[in-house]
Structure formats: structure tokens, C-alpha cells
Amino acid sequence: NAGVTQTPKFQVLKTGQSMTLQCAQDMNHNSMYWYRQDPGMGLRLIYYSASEGTTDKGEVPNGYNVSRLNKREFSLRLESAAPSQTSVYFCAGRQASSYEQYFGPGTRLTVT
Amino acid sequence: QQQVKQSPQSLIVQKGGISIINCAYENTAFDYFPWYQQFPGKGPALLIAIRPDVSEKKEGRFTISFNKSAKQFSLHIMDSQPGDSATYFCAAGMDSSYKLIFGSGTRLLVRP
């Protein structure tokens, strides 16, 4: 089992460009999450999907959109990237009735 | 009320020493308190977790101490090893949403 996978690992964008971060899991997770990690800020929730077909905003959703394509895949889209979105992005999944979240390896995004 | 405050920001400990990281929360509805460990270039991984009905939980060299009245919990790493050098995040969650609120992280360095 691959667990939670994320692509790409690294990305550099210019201000105003768009891109989609991909996340897939083979752990039968019902819920999936997108976080951003910034120095001194911990992990902040951007969006989450409690189950297939549903998505909800987290703490810092502005500038992002998400799609829960199916049970396995949860993508994060930046429509018009800004330097403030320079960060490390983590996807995570969770099985029903369990708190434990399993994280992917992260995507390091730089917006110039 | 949703914040989880973590300290210190960084910690240097000699091999064999005790590492102590502290967290405090405000929202008494939180009922799950995990600690995540993150190595450079990797996603966070669950280390140990506690529910508020117990005051202490121990797994090997790692212990969570929980003080419900003070709304504080801490991670103790006994006999700290260089391999424990990582960033540690505390978090808090509640059954109603299964979302986690993370602390800002502590970078631990264990010197040989």
C-alpha cells in the first residue's frame, strides 16, 4: 500500500498562475484534509472532505478550491497564485470513527 | 477559543536527558489530544494520544501528562536520543467534527 501520496513534490509558480495539487489514498479513508504548514504557524486546515461528495472550508480557505473526485482522490486548486501562498502543503486522510490522520509527504510550493 | 498554544518553539537536549513540550487549550469541548512527530521532508505522523478521562498515558519513552482543570497537556520524552530530533506538534479535537487544531510546533534537537 502506498498510503497517502501527493504530487508534485516541488513546484514554483509565478504570481497569477494556477495549479492543482493532487492527493490520493489507498487506505479506505472516508475523510480527507488539506493543510498548509508555515514556520511558527503549525498546520492550518484549508479545506476538508468529511465524506465522498462533501467539502467544507477550514481555517484558511481564501484563494483555494477543492474537489473530492472520488473516495480516493482530493485535489487542491490555486486559481491565481499569490506569494502569500508560498508554503508546504499536506494532504491527510482519516478512517471513519477514528481521530488518527495519516499525512502525505507534502508539496513545497513557492510563488514568486 | 479554538487555539492550541504550544511551547517552547525550540528545544535542545543532551542525549539521555528528558525533553518536555507543553500545550494549553481553551475550549473545554476538546476531547482528544494527540502528539504528532515530523521529520524533515516528511509528513507528520501520530506519536501518542490521550483522552481527557485519564491523566497520563505512556508508550515506551513517550508520556503524555494531562491536566484537565488547568487545560494543559505535555509530552515527556525520557532518555532522549538523537533519533528523536524532529518537530513535534500537539493538537486537540472533538468528536463532533473530527477536525484537529494544531499547535505551532516545537523543533527538538537532541545532541549526542
PDB file of C-alpha atoms in Angstrom:
ATOM      1  CA  ASN A   1       0.000   0.000   0.000  1.00  0.00           C
ATOM      2  CA  ALA A   2       1.267   3.456  -0.925  1.00  0.00           C
ATOM      3  CA  GLY A   3      -0.696   5.202   1.862  1.00  0.00           C
ATOM      4  CA  VAL A   4      -1.295   8.897   1.138  1.00  0.00           C
ATOM      5  CA  THR A   5       0.515  10.202  -1.929  1.00  0.00           C
ATOM      6  CA  GLN A   6       0.894  13.762  -3.163  1.00  0.00           C
ATOM      7  CA  THR A   7       2.054  15.220  -6.455  1.00  0.00           C
ATOM      8  CA  PRO A   8       4.088  17.180  -7.258  1.00  0.00           C
ATOM      9  CA  LYS A   9       6.766  17.223  -4.532  1.00  0.00           C
ATOM     10  CA  PHE A  10       8.009  20.689  -5.510  1.00  0.00           C
ATOM     11  CA  GLN A  11       6.538  23.475  -7.596  1.00  0.00           C
ATOM     12  CA  VAL A  12       7.492  27.045  -8.443  1.00  0.00           C
ATOM     13  CA  LEU A  13       4.788  29.352  -9.763  1.00  0.00           C
ATOM     14  CA  LYS A  14       4.707  32.948 -10.844  1.00  0.00           C
ATOM     15  CA  THR A  15       2.127  35.265  -9.296  1.00  0.00           C
ATOM     16  CA  GLY A  16      -1.212  34.821 -11.052  1.00  0.00           C
ATOM     17  CA  GLN A  17      -0.553  31.314 -12.359  1.00  0.00           C
ATOM     18  CA  SER A  18      -2.859  28.469 -11.474  1.00  0.00           C
ATOM     19  CA  MET A  19      -2.160  24.892 -10.487  1.00  0.00           C
ATOM     20  CA  THR A  20      -3.719  21.828  -8.900  1.00  0.00           C
ATOM     21  CA  LEU A  21      -2.131  19.794  -6.125  1.00  0.00           C
ATOM     22  CA  GLN A  22      -3.108  16.139  -6.268  1.00  0.00           C
ATOM     23  CA  CYS A  23      -3.686  13.787  -3.352  1.00  0.00           C
ATOM     24  CA  ALA A  24      -4.636  10.121  -3.444  1.00  0.00           C
ATOM     25  CA  GLN A  25      -5.002   7.469  -0.753  1.00  0.00           C
ATOM     26  CA  ASP A  26      -5.394   3.710  -0.782  1.00  0.00           C
ATOM     27  CA  MET A  27      -6.245   3.371   2.927  1.00  0.00           C
ATOM     28  CA  ASN A  28     -10.042   3.486   2.541  1.00  0.00           C
ATOM     29  CA  HIS A  29     -10.214   6.860   4.265  1.00  0.00           C
ATOM     30  CA  ASN A  30     -13.660   8.421   4.485  1.00  0.00           C
ATOM     31  CA  SER A  31     -12.373  11.894   5.311  1.00  0.00           C
ATOM     32  CA  MET A  32      -9.590  13.833   3.659  1.00  0.00           C
ATOM     33  CA  TYR A  33      -7.902  17.128   4.565  1.00  0.00           C
ATOM     34  CA  TRP A  34      -5.668  19.790   3.088  1.00  0.00           C
ATOM     35  CA  TYR A  35      -3.313  21.722   5.392  1.00  0.00           C
ATOM     36  CA  ARG A  36      -0.651  24.317   4.889  1.00  0.00           C
ATOM     37  CA  GLN A  37       2.447  24.468   7.096  1.00  0.00           C
ATOM     38  CA  ASP A  38       4.269  27.720   7.647  1.00  0.00           C
ATOM     39  CA  PRO A  39       7.159  28.407  10.071  1.00  0.00           C
ATOM     40  CA  GLY A  40       5.863  29.183  13.557  1.00  0.00           C
ATOM     41  CA  MET A  41       2.234  28.655  12.489  1.00  0.00           C
ATOM     42  CA  GLY A  42       1.854  24.919  12.799  1.00  0.00           C
ATOM     43  CA  LEU A  43      -0.577  23.156  10.468  1.00  0.00           C
ATOM     44  CA  ARG A  44      -3.607  25.138   9.408  1.00  0.00           C
ATOM     45  CA  LEU A  45      -6.627  23.486   7.816  1.00  0.00           C
ATOM     46  CA  ILE A  46      -7.528  24.834   4.375  1.00  0.00           C
ATOM     47  CA  TYR A  47     -10.406  22.557   3.335  1.00  0.00           C
ATOM     48  CA  TYR A  48     -11.643  19.137   4.271  1.00  0.00           C
ATOM     49  CA  SER A  49     -13.987  16.497   2.937  1.00  0.00           C
ATOM     50  CA  ALA A  50     -15.858  14.562   5.611  1.00  0.00           C
ATOM     51  CA  SER A  51     -17.027  12.008   3.070  1.00  0.00           C
ATOM     52  CA  GLU A  52     -17.145  11.466  -0.676  1.00  0.00           C
ATOM     53  CA  GLY A  53     -19.211  14.202  -2.291  1.00  0.00           C
ATOM     54  CA  THR A  54     -18.857  16.762   0.504  1.00  0.00           C
ATOM     55  CA  THR A  55     -16.333  19.536   1.099  1.00  0.00           C
ATOM     56  CA  ASP A  56     -16.120  22.240   3.763  1.00  0.00           C
ATOM     57  CA  LYS A  57     -13.957  25.238   4.495  1.00  0.00           C
ATOM     58  CA  GLY A  58     -11.324  25.090   7.184  1.00  0.00           C
ATOM     59  CA  GLU A  59      -9.440  27.867   8.924  1.00  0.00           C
ATOM     60  CA  VAL A  60      -7.719  29.438   5.862  1.00  0.00           C
ATOM     61  CA  PRO A  61      -9.765  28.694   2.691  1.00  0.00           C
ATOM     62  CA  ASN A  62      -9.358  32.002   0.829  1.00  0.00           C
ATOM     63  CA  GLY A  63      -7.615  31.620  -2.534  1.00  0.00           C
ATOM     64  CA  TYR A  64      -8.184  27.868  -2.721  1.00  0.00           C
ATOM     65  CA  ASN A  65     -10.733  25.443  -4.098  1.00  0.00           C
ATOM     66  CA  VAL A  66     -11.017  21.700  -3.667  1.00  0.00           C
ATOM     67  CA  SER A  67     -12.547  18.714  -5.423  1.00  0.00           C
ATOM     68  CA  ARG A  68     -13.289  15.314  -3.919  1.00  0.00           C
ATOM     69  CA  LEU A  69     -13.134  13.459  -7.188  1.00  0.00           C
ATOM     70  CA  ASN A  70     -13.955  10.084  -5.653  1.00  0.00           C
ATOM     71  CA  LYS A  71     -13.247   8.333  -2.366  1.00  0.00           C
ATOM     72  CA  ARG A  72      -9.530   8.023  -3.158  1.00  0.00           C
ATOM     73  CA  GLU A  73      -8.705  11.472  -4.535  1.00  0.00           C
ATOM     74  CA  PHE A  74      -8.878  15.001  -3.107  1.00  0.00           C
ATOM     75  CA  SER A  75      -7.332  17.847  -5.085  1.00  0.00           C
ATOM     76  CA  LEU A  76      -6.473  21.420  -4.083  1.00  0.00           C
ATOM     77  CA  ARG A  77      -6.545  24.178  -6.697  1.00  0.00           C
ATOM     78  CA  LEU A  78      -4.950  27.600  -6.636  1.00  0.00           C
ATOM     79  CA  GLU A  79      -6.714  29.684  -9.279  1.00  0.00           C
ATOM     80  CA  SER A  80      -4.417  32.725  -9.132  1.00  0.00           C
ATOM     81  CA  ALA A  81      -1.345  32.091  -7.024  1.00  0.00           C
ATOM     82  CA  ALA A  82      -0.034  34.790  -4.692  1.00  0.00           C
ATOM     83  CA  PRO A  83       3.313  34.995  -2.835  1.00  0.00           C
ATOM     84  CA  SER A  84       1.366  34.567   0.434  1.00  0.00           C
ATOM     85  CA  GLN A  85       0.545  31.039  -0.718  1.00  0.00           C
ATOM     86  CA  THR A  86       4.197  30.031  -0.594  1.00  0.00           C
ATOM     87  CA  SER A  87       4.079  27.138   1.848  1.00  0.00           C
ATOM     88  CA  VAL A  88       4.334  23.394   2.329  1.00  0.00           C
ATOM     89  CA  TYR A  89       1.004  21.716   1.640  1.00  0.00           C
ATOM     90  CA  PHE A  90      -0.018  18.448   3.262  1.00  0.00           C
ATOM     91  CA  CYS A  91      -2.886  16.159   2.449  1.00  0.00           C
ATOM     92  CA  ALA A  92      -4.196  13.799   5.115  1.00  0.00           C
ATOM     93  CA  GLY A  93      -6.814  11.079   5.376  1.00  0.00           C
ATOM     94  CA  ARG A  94      -8.802   9.562   8.199  1.00  0.00           C
ATOM     95  CA  GLN A  95     -10.920   6.464   8.563  1.00  0.00           C
ATOM     96  CA  ALA A  96     -14.434   6.656   9.956  1.00  0.00           C
ATOM     97  CA  SER A  97     -14.730   6.714  13.757  1.00  0.00           C
ATOM     98  CA  SER A  98     -11.004   7.274  14.215  1.00  0.00           C
ATOM     99  CA  TYR A  99      -9.262  10.517  15.005  1.00  0.00           C
ATOM    100  CA  GLU A 100      -5.919   9.465  13.578  1.00  0.00           C
ATOM    101  CA  GLN A 101      -4.945  11.344  10.447  1.00  0.00           C
ATOM    102  CA  TYR A 102      -2.397   9.908   8.039  1.00  0.00           C
ATOM    103  CA  PHE A 103      -0.363  12.523   6.234  1.00  0.00           C
ATOM    104  CA  GLY A 104       1.202  12.522   2.800  1.00  0.00           C
ATOM    105  CA  PRO A 105       4.829  13.605   2.208  1.00  0.00           C
ATOM    106  CA  GLY A 106       3.891  17.189   1.295  1.00  0.00           C
ATOM    107  CA  THR A 107       4.254  19.570  -1.645  1.00  0.00           C
ATOM    108  CA  ARG A 108       6.631  22.501  -1.304  1.00  0.00           C
ATOM    109  CA  LEU A 109       5.193  25.416  -3.279  1.00  0.00           C
ATOM    110  CA  THR A 110       6.990  28.681  -3.994  1.00  0.00           C
ATOM    111  CA  VAL A 111       5.172  31.602  -5.591  1.00  0.00           C
ATOM    112  CA  THR A 112       7.409  34.354  -6.947  1.00  0.00           C
TER     113      THR A 112
ATOM    114  CA  GLN B   1     -11.233  29.562  21.946  1.00  0.00           C
ATOM    115  CA  GLN B   2     -10.127  27.274  19.129  1.00  0.00           C
ATOM    116  CA  GLN B   3      -6.422  27.881  19.664  1.00  0.00           C
ATOM    117  CA  VAL B   4      -3.876  25.461  20.983  1.00  0.00           C
ATOM    118  CA  LYS B   5      -0.784  27.198  22.349  1.00  0.00           C
ATOM    119  CA  GLN B   6       2.486  25.253  22.283  1.00  0.00           C
ATOM    120  CA  SER B   7       5.831  25.983  23.922  1.00  0.00           C
ATOM    121  CA  PRO B   8       8.751  26.154  23.612  1.00  0.00           C
ATOM    122  CA  GLN B   9       9.316  26.926  19.948  1.00  0.00           C
ATOM    123  CA  SER B  10      12.635  25.085  20.029  1.00  0.00           C
ATOM    124  CA  LEU B  11      14.410  22.825  22.494  1.00  0.00           C
ATOM    125  CA  ILE B  12      17.926  21.461  22.749  1.00  0.00           C
ATOM    126  CA  VAL B  13      18.524  18.461  24.999  1.00  0.00           C
ATOM    127  CA  GLN B  14      21.545  16.288  25.637  1.00  0.00           C
ATOM    128  CA  LYS B  15      21.356  12.593  24.818  1.00  0.00           C
ATOM    129  CA  GLY B  16      19.816  10.756  27.758  1.00  0.00           C
ATOM    130  CA  GLY B  17      18.007  13.812  29.054  1.00  0.00           C
ATOM    131  CA  ILE B  18      14.278  14.494  29.371  1.00  0.00           C
ATOM    132  CA  SER B  19      12.511  16.591  26.728  1.00  0.00           C
ATOM    133  CA  ILE B  20       9.330  18.369  27.816  1.00  0.00           C
ATOM    134  CA  ILE B  21       6.936  20.170  25.485  1.00  0.00           C
ATOM    135  CA  ASN B  22       3.835  21.918  26.758  1.00  0.00           C
ATOM    136  CA  CYS B  23       0.441  22.782  25.261  1.00  0.00           C
ATOM    137  CA  ALA B  24      -2.569  24.691  26.532  1.00  0.00           C
ATOM    138  CA  TYR B  25      -6.098  24.967  25.193  1.00  0.00           C
ATOM    139  CA  GLU B  26      -9.209  26.995  25.957  1.00  0.00           C
ATOM    140  CA  ASN B  27     -12.135  25.075  24.521  1.00  0.00           C
ATOM    141  CA  THR B  28     -13.404  22.570  27.084  1.00  0.00           C
ATOM    142  CA  ALA B  29     -15.266  20.723  24.318  1.00  0.00           C
ATOM    143  CA  PHE B  30     -11.978  19.238  23.091  1.00  0.00           C
ATOM    144  CA  ASP B  31     -11.859  15.537  23.945  1.00  0.00           C
ATOM    145  CA  TYR B  32      -8.881  14.164  22.067  1.00  0.00           C
ATOM    146  CA  PHE B  33      -5.278  15.314  22.411  1.00  0.00           C
ATOM    147  CA  PRO B  34      -2.665  13.797  20.090  1.00  0.00           C
ATOM    148  CA  TRP B  35       1.003  14.485  19.558  1.00  0.00           C
ATOM    149  CA  TYR B  36       2.446  14.257  16.059  1.00  0.00           C
ATOM    150  CA  GLN B  37       6.120  13.828  15.157  1.00  0.00           C
ATOM    151  CA  GLN B  38       7.547  15.206  11.932  1.00  0.00           C
ATOM    152  CA  PHE B  39      10.990  14.511  10.476  1.00  0.00           C
ATOM    153  CA  PRO B  40      12.484  16.895   7.888  1.00  0.00           C
ATOM    154  CA  GLY B  41      10.975  16.416   4.450  1.00  0.00           C
ATOM    155  CA  LYS B  42       8.230  14.119   5.744  1.00  0.00           C
ATOM    156  CA  GLY B  43       4.610  14.489   6.746  1.00  0.00           C
ATOM    157  CA  PRO B  44       3.618  14.433  10.421  1.00  0.00           C
ATOM    158  CA  ALA B  45       2.852  11.038  11.953  1.00  0.00           C
ATOM    159  CA  LEU B  46       0.844  10.221  15.074  1.00  0.00           C
ATOM    160  CA  LEU B  47       3.116   9.553  18.043  1.00  0.00           C
ATOM    161  CA  ILE B  48       0.778   9.195  21.013  1.00  0.00           C
ATOM    162  CA  ALA B  49      -2.683  10.447  22.001  1.00  0.00           C
ATOM    163  CA  ILE B  50      -4.806  10.814  25.125  1.00  0.00           C
ATOM    164  CA  ARG B  51      -8.444  11.297  26.061  1.00  0.00           C
ATOM    165  CA  PRO B  52      -9.377  13.601  28.969  1.00  0.00           C
ATOM    166  CA  ASP B  53     -10.635  10.763  31.163  1.00  0.00           C
ATOM    167  CA  VAL B  54      -7.044   9.810  32.082  1.00  0.00           C
ATOM    168  CA  SER B  55      -4.233  11.954  33.477  1.00  0.00           C
ATOM    169  CA  GLU B  56      -1.319  10.123  31.937  1.00  0.00           C
ATOM    170  CA  LYS B  57      -0.524   7.796  29.049  1.00  0.00           C
ATOM    171  CA  LYS B  58       2.819   6.141  28.464  1.00  0.00           C
ATOM    172  CA  GLU B  59       4.144   4.411  25.367  1.00  0.00           C
ATOM    173  CA  GLY B  60       7.766   3.410  25.656  1.00  0.00           C
ATOM    174  CA  ARG B  61       9.850   6.522  26.301  1.00  0.00           C
ATOM    175  CA  PHE B  62       6.978   8.857  25.429  1.00  0.00           C
ATOM    176  CA  THR B  63       4.457  10.030  28.028  1.00  0.00           C
ATOM    177  CA  ILE B  64       1.536  12.447  27.816  1.00  0.00           C
ATOM    178  CA  SER B  65       0.564  14.189  31.044  1.00  0.00           C
ATOM    179  CA  PHE B  66      -2.887  15.746  31.028  1.00  0.00           C
ATOM    180  CA  ASN B  67      -4.252  18.322  33.473  1.00  0.00           C
ATOM    181  CA  LYS B  68      -7.943  18.834  32.758  1.00  0.00           C
ATOM    182  CA  SER B  69      -8.511  21.560  35.345  1.00  0.00           C
ATOM    183  CA  ALA B  70      -5.591  23.626  34.040  1.00  0.00           C
ATOM    184  CA  LYS B  71      -6.466  22.828  30.411  1.00  0.00           C
ATOM    185  CA  GLN B  72      -2.880  21.824  29.752  1.00  0.00           C
ATOM    186  CA  PHE B  73      -1.113  18.752  28.459  1.00  0.00           C
ATOM    187  CA  SER B  74       2.510  17.944  27.876  1.00  0.00           C
ATOM    188  CA  LEU B  75       4.774  15.464  26.118  1.00  0.00           C
ATOM    189  CA  HIS B  76       7.702  13.996  28.014  1.00  0.00           C
ATOM    190  CA  ILE B  77      10.433  12.140  26.148  1.00  0.00           C
ATOM    191  CA  MET B  78      12.565  10.143  28.568  1.00  0.00           C
ATOM    192  CA  ASP B  79      16.140   9.144  27.745  1.00  0.00           C
ATOM    193  CA  SER B  80      16.070  11.391  24.674  1.00  0.00           C
ATOM    194  CA  GLN B  81      18.029  10.093  21.676  1.00  0.00           C
ATOM    195  CA  PRO B  82      19.473  11.865  18.616  1.00  0.00           C
ATOM    196  CA  GLY B  83      16.907   9.953  16.538  1.00  0.00           C
ATOM    197  CA  ASP B  84      14.170  11.838  18.414  1.00  0.00           C
ATOM    198  CA  SER B  85      15.328  15.084  16.784  1.00  0.00           C
ATOM    199  CA  ALA B  86      12.231  16.247  14.925  1.00  0.00           C
ATOM    200  CA  THR B  87       9.415  18.758  15.077  1.00  0.00           C
ATOM    201  CA  TYR B  88       6.600  17.897  17.476  1.00  0.00           C
ATOM    202  CA  PHE B  89       3.042  19.178  17.185  1.00  0.00           C
ATOM    203  CA  CYS B  90       0.344  18.950  19.797  1.00  0.00           C
ATOM    204  CA  ALA B  91      -3.267  19.058  18.659  1.00  0.00           C
ATOM    205  CA  ALA B  92      -6.789  18.987  20.009  1.00  0.00           C
ATOM    206  CA  GLY B  93     -10.013  17.668  18.531  1.00  0.00           C
ATOM    207  CA  MET B  94     -13.621  16.980  19.349  1.00  0.00           C
ATOM    208  CA  ASP B  95     -15.913  14.105  18.458  1.00  0.00           C
ATOM    209  CA  SER B  96     -18.475  16.351  16.816  1.00  0.00           C
ATOM    210  CA  SER B  97     -16.230  17.217  13.891  1.00  0.00           C
ATOM    211  CA  TYR B  98     -13.081  15.047  13.994  1.00  0.00           C
ATOM    212  CA  LYS B  99     -11.133  18.130  12.933  1.00  0.00           C
ATOM    213  CA  LEU B 100      -7.818  18.771  14.657  1.00  0.00           C
ATOM    214  CA  ILE B 101      -6.470  22.135  15.785  1.00  0.00           C
ATOM    215  CA  PHE B 102      -2.685  22.044  15.811  1.00  0.00           C
ATOM    216  CA  GLY B 103      -0.190  23.898  17.965  1.00  0.00           C
ATOM    217  CA  SER B 104       2.613  25.886  16.365  1.00  0.00           C
ATOM    218  CA  GLY B 105       5.216  23.131  16.732  1.00  0.00           C
ATOM    219  CA  THR B 106       8.430  22.564  18.707  1.00  0.00           C
ATOM    220  CA  ARG B 107      11.700  21.804  16.996  1.00  0.00           C
ATOM    221  CA  LEU B 108      13.640  19.357  19.185  1.00  0.00           C
ATOM    222  CA  LEU B 109      17.354  18.775  18.781  1.00  0.00           C
ATOM    223  CA  VAL B 110      18.963  16.015  20.835  1.00  0.00           C
ATOM    224  CA  ARG B 111      22.741  16.405  20.983  1.00  0.00           C
ATOM    225  CA  PRO B 112      24.907  13.243  21.078  1.00  0.00           C
TER     226      PRO B 112
END
